[in-house]
Short mmCIF file of C-alpha atoms in Angstrom, two decimals:
data_model
loop_
_atom_site.label_atom_id
_atom_site.label_comp_id
_atom_site.label_asym_id
_atom_site.label_seq_id
_atom_site.Cartn_x
_atom_site.Cartn_y
_atom_site.Cartn_z
CA MET V 1 -0.20 -0.26 0.23
CA LYS V 2 1.34 3.37 -0.77
CA PRO V 3 1.94 5.61 1.94
CA GLN V 4 1.51 8.53 2.40
CA ILE V 5 3.77 11.12 1.81
CA GLU V 6 4.80 13.71 -0.95
CA GLU V 7 4.76 12.36 -4.32
CA SER V 8 8.61 13.95 -5.11
CA TRP V 9 9.75 11.84 -2.12
CA TYR V 10 7.68 8.84 -2.84
CA GLU V 11 9.25 8.51 -6.21
CA VAL V 12 12.69 8.76 -5.04
CA LEU V 13 11.87 6.59 -1.94
CA ALA V 14 9.55 4.09 -3.20
CA GLY V 15 11.64 1.21 -3.64
CA GLU V 16 12.70 1.52 0.15
CA PHE V 17 8.65 0.56 1.24
CA GLU V 18 8.86 -2.67 -1.16
CA GLN V 19 11.60 -3.94 1.20
CA PRO V 20 10.93 -6.22 3.76
CA TYR V 21 12.69 -4.73 6.95
CA PHE V 22 9.91 -1.70 5.93
CA ALA V 23 6.86 -4.12 5.76
CA ALA V 24 8.49 -5.18 9.28
CA LEU V 25 8.61 -1.50 10.70
CA LYS V 26 4.64 -1.89 9.63
CA SER V 27 3.87 -4.53 11.24
CA PHE V 28 5.78 -3.74 14.70
CA LEU V 29 3.75 -0.14 14.57
CA VAL V 30 0.24 -2.10 14.31
CA GLU V 31 1.45 -3.75 17.11
CA GLU V 32 1.94 -1.10 19.55
CA LYS V 33 -0.88 1.68 18.24
CA SER V 34 -2.31 -1.66 19.87
CA LYS V 35 -0.89 -1.22 23.35
CA TYR V 36 0.78 1.86 23.50
CA ALA V 37 0.32 5.38 22.77
CA VAL V 38 2.62 6.24 19.73
CA TYR V 39 3.85 9.74 18.58
CA PRO V 40 3.63 11.75 16.50
CA PRO V 41 0.03 10.61 15.26
CA GLY V 42 0.25 8.65 12.00
CA ALA V 43 -1.20 12.04 9.48
CA LEU V 44 1.80 13.75 10.51
CA ILE V 45 4.93 10.59 10.72
CA PHE V 46 6.06 12.34 7.52
CA ASN V 47 5.29 15.95 8.25
CA ALA V 48 8.61 16.64 7.30
CA PHE V 49 8.65 15.33 4.04
CA ASP V 50 5.12 16.50 2.85
CA ARG V 51 5.89 20.37 4.10
CA THR V 52 9.91 20.24 2.26
CA PRO V 53 9.78 18.53 -1.02
CA PHE V 54 12.71 17.13 -2.25
CA ARG V 55 13.73 19.15 -4.41
CA SER V 56 13.30 22.49 -1.80
CA VAL V 57 15.40 21.12 0.91
CA LYS V 58 17.79 23.94 1.20
CA VAL V 59 19.25 22.73 5.01
CA VAL V 60 18.71 19.44 6.23
CA LEU V 61 18.51 19.61 10.47
CA LEU V 62 19.00 16.28 12.10
CA GLY V 63 17.08 15.16 14.63
CA GLN V 64 17.29 11.18 16.66
CA ASP V 65 13.69 10.56 18.02
CA PRO V 66 9.89 12.51 18.10
CA TYR V 67 9.63 14.09 21.19
CA HIS V 68 7.74 11.49 23.57
CA GLY V 69 5.50 13.97 25.92
CA LYS V 70 2.12 14.46 24.99
CA GLY V 71 1.41 16.55 22.37
CA GLN V 72 5.32 17.61 21.16
CA ALA V 73 5.32 15.67 18.53
CA HIS V 74 4.48 16.88 15.19
CA GLY V 75 6.73 15.23 12.53
CA LEU V 76 9.24 17.83 12.43
CA CYS V 77 12.43 17.62 14.81
CA PHE V 78 13.41 20.04 17.59
CA SER V 79 9.77 21.13 16.55
CA VAL V 80 6.62 21.91 18.95
CA PRO V 81 3.34 22.52 17.97
CA ASP V 82 1.83 26.18 18.33
CA GLY V 83 0.96 26.45 22.75
CA VAL V 84 3.36 23.50 23.63
CA LYS V 85 5.76 24.97 25.61
CA PRO V 86 9.65 24.55 23.16
CA PRO V 87 11.43 21.84 24.80
CA PRO V 88 15.21 23.55 27.03
CA SER V 89 17.09 22.04 23.46
CA LEU V 90 15.09 24.40 21.24
CA MET V 91 15.52 27.19 24.01
CA ASN V 92 19.33 26.57 23.20
CA ILE V 93 18.39 26.39 19.60
CA PHE V 94 16.57 30.06 19.99
CA LYS V 95 19.55 31.41 22.15
CA GLU V 96 22.32 30.45 19.53
CA ILE V 97 20.11 32.27 16.77
CA GLN V 98 19.81 35.23 18.83
CA ASP V 99 23.71 34.99 19.20
CA ASP V 100 24.60 34.07 16.11
CA LEU V 101 21.90 36.39 13.49
CA ASP V 102 20.27 38.90 16.86
CA ILE V 103 17.26 37.37 16.21
CA THR V 104 14.60 37.79 19.35
CA PRO V 105 13.84 34.17 20.92
CA SER V 106 10.27 32.45 19.45
CA LEU V 107 7.63 32.45 22.53
CA SER V 108 6.51 29.91 19.41
CA GLY V 109 8.30 26.75 19.51
CA ASN V 110 6.81 25.41 15.90
CA LEU V 111 9.44 25.85 13.12
CA GLU V 112 6.95 25.08 10.43
CA ARG V 113 8.09 28.66 9.00
CA TRP V 114 11.52 27.29 8.66
CA THR V 115 10.40 24.14 6.50
CA ALA V 116 8.73 26.37 4.30
CA GLN V 117 11.89 28.02 3.14
CA GLY V 118 14.03 24.85 2.62
CA VAL V 119 15.03 23.16 5.98
CA PHE V 120 14.28 19.76 5.90
CA LEU V 121 13.38 18.97 9.93
CA LEU V 122 14.55 14.62 10.09
CA ASN V 123 14.38 12.82 12.46
CA ALA V 124 16.29 9.92 12.51
CA THR V 125 13.52 7.86 14.13
CA LEU V 126 10.19 8.87 12.92
CA THR V 127 7.89 7.29 15.64
CA VAL V 128 8.25 6.86 19.65
CA ARG V 129 5.87 4.89 22.42
CA ALA V 130 4.40 7.56 24.73
CA ALA V 131 6.97 8.45 27.66
CA THR V 132 9.83 5.67 26.35
CA ALA V 133 12.67 7.93 25.25
CA GLY V 134 14.20 5.94 22.06
CA SER V 135 11.44 2.76 22.04
CA HIS V 136 11.37 2.73 18.59
CA GLN V 137 14.55 2.62 17.76
CA ASN V 138 16.32 -0.10 15.20
CA LYS V 139 13.28 -1.33 14.09
CA GLY V 140 13.54 -0.10 10.46
CA TRP V 141 13.70 3.91 10.82
CA GLU V 142 16.99 3.79 10.93
CA GLN V 143 17.45 2.40 8.16
CA PHE V 144 14.91 4.21 5.89
CA THR V 145 16.57 7.69 6.89
CA ASP V 146 19.91 6.40 6.27
CA LYS V 147 18.34 5.95 2.67
CA VAL V 148 16.78 9.74 3.09
CA ILE V 149 20.08 11.37 4.14
CA ARG V 150 22.35 9.32 0.86
CA SER V 151 19.24 10.86 -1.64
CA LEU V 152 19.64 13.90 -0.83
CA SER V 153 23.64 13.55 -0.40
CA GLU V 154 23.46 11.51 -4.07
CA GLN V 155 20.74 13.83 -6.17
CA ARG V 156 21.21 16.92 -4.71
CA GLU V 157 24.38 19.68 -4.58
CA HIS V 158 25.35 22.02 -2.03
CA LEU V 159 22.71 21.66 0.45
CA VAL V 160 24.09 22.62 4.35
CA PHE V 161 23.62 19.33 6.60
CA MET V 162 23.66 19.94 10.46
CA LEU V 163 24.63 17.58 12.86
CA TRP V 164 24.49 17.94 16.45
CA GLY V 165 25.22 15.18 18.58
CA ASN V 166 27.54 12.26 18.56
CA TYR V 167 23.76 10.32 17.29
CA ALA V 168 23.88 13.11 14.29
CA ARG V 169 27.52 13.14 13.60
CA ALA V 170 27.84 9.10 13.18
CA LYS V 171 25.78 9.84 9.68
CA LYS V 172 28.74 12.01 8.39
CA SER V 173 29.72 8.72 5.97
CA LEU V 174 26.20 8.59 4.39
CA ILE V 175 26.75 12.44 3.19
CA ASP V 176 29.37 14.16 0.24
CA ALA V 177 31.58 16.66 1.81
CA GLN V 178 32.47 17.63 -1.87
CA LYS V 179 29.38 18.32 -2.83
CA HIS V 180 27.99 19.64 0.73
CA LEU V 181 28.55 21.37 3.84
CA ILE V 182 28.77 19.55 6.61
CA LEU V 183 28.51 21.33 10.25
CA GLU V 184 29.17 19.46 13.24
CA ALA V 185 28.48 20.50 16.48
CA ALA V 186 27.68 19.55 20.12
CA HIS V 187 24.18 18.85 20.74
CA PRO V 188 21.89 21.89 21.95
CA SER V 189 20.79 19.86 24.57
CA PRO V 190 21.04 21.57 28.23
CA TYR V 191 23.58 18.41 29.50
CA SER V 192 26.17 19.57 26.36
CA ALA V 193 25.14 22.76 25.08
CA TYR V 194 28.02 24.07 27.25
CA SER V 195 29.94 21.50 24.99
CA GLY V 196 30.52 22.92 21.88
CA PHE V 197 26.87 23.74 20.62
CA PHE V 198 26.65 27.26 21.40
CA GLY V 199 29.58 29.50 19.46
CA CYS V 200 28.55 27.20 16.65
CA ARG V 201 27.54 29.77 14.99
CA HIS V 202 25.67 26.86 11.97
CA PHE V 203 23.26 29.38 11.54
CA SER V 204 24.96 32.70 9.82
CA LYS V 205 27.57 29.47 8.36
CA ALA V 206 24.91 28.35 6.51
CA ASN V 207 23.72 30.92 4.85
CA GLU V 208 26.69 32.66 3.73
CA TYR V 209 27.38 29.15 2.19
CA LEU V 210 23.77 29.54 0.57
CA GLN V 211 24.45 32.68 -0.87
CA GLN V 212 27.96 31.33 -2.10
CA TRP V 213 26.10 29.50 -4.52
CA GLY V 214 23.29 31.36 -4.43
CA VAL V 215 20.87 30.12 -3.08
CA GLU V 216 18.29 32.53 -1.07
CA ARG V 217 19.52 32.47 2.31
CA VAL V 218 17.08 31.24 5.27
CA ASP V 219 15.31 33.32 7.70
CA TRP V 220 15.91 31.42 11.06
CA SER V 221 12.85 33.73 13.29
CA VAL V 222 10.35 31.60 13.86
#
């Protein structure tokens, strides 16, 4: 059965949906949903893809898991819906943007405005069991999202990949550094932000690179 995903992404990833691992992943999700609350809601699992078509991607921001609190996850890494308090990692992202670009932090943690400008907010694992971080890791999502990253690296040029924290940085091997800009830093979590995230200036560096290649800069305000 064809998944509900934006058409340009379906064309790139169609072969993955026919793979045995993806069938096993779907079976796992059906079983999980019969026993537990699973986030984000089914219609938002591919929200990052639906909001930023394949040819529109300019910046790839890679997260690990969706938020596992009720009402937080909506299919965009680090983002929360309007009316939901921005989590600490996102507040640290806003702080770095303020220091880097003198943009006043938003009261909203909804990053949909970025997605409309080509910022692809991808989690490596696209679902999670309520209140249980990492619960859907190693079930097939990582194989799928690794293919996503490789496809962007191979079929596009002059993208910016932001890899924050050891988990995201481990994906560096999937990206052609001759064709794209890879920006690495510590994770913006309160546990690590002072170990190399603050002061990374990734947002201005991304815009400088995009402008260098004749691509419109991102307005990082929210």
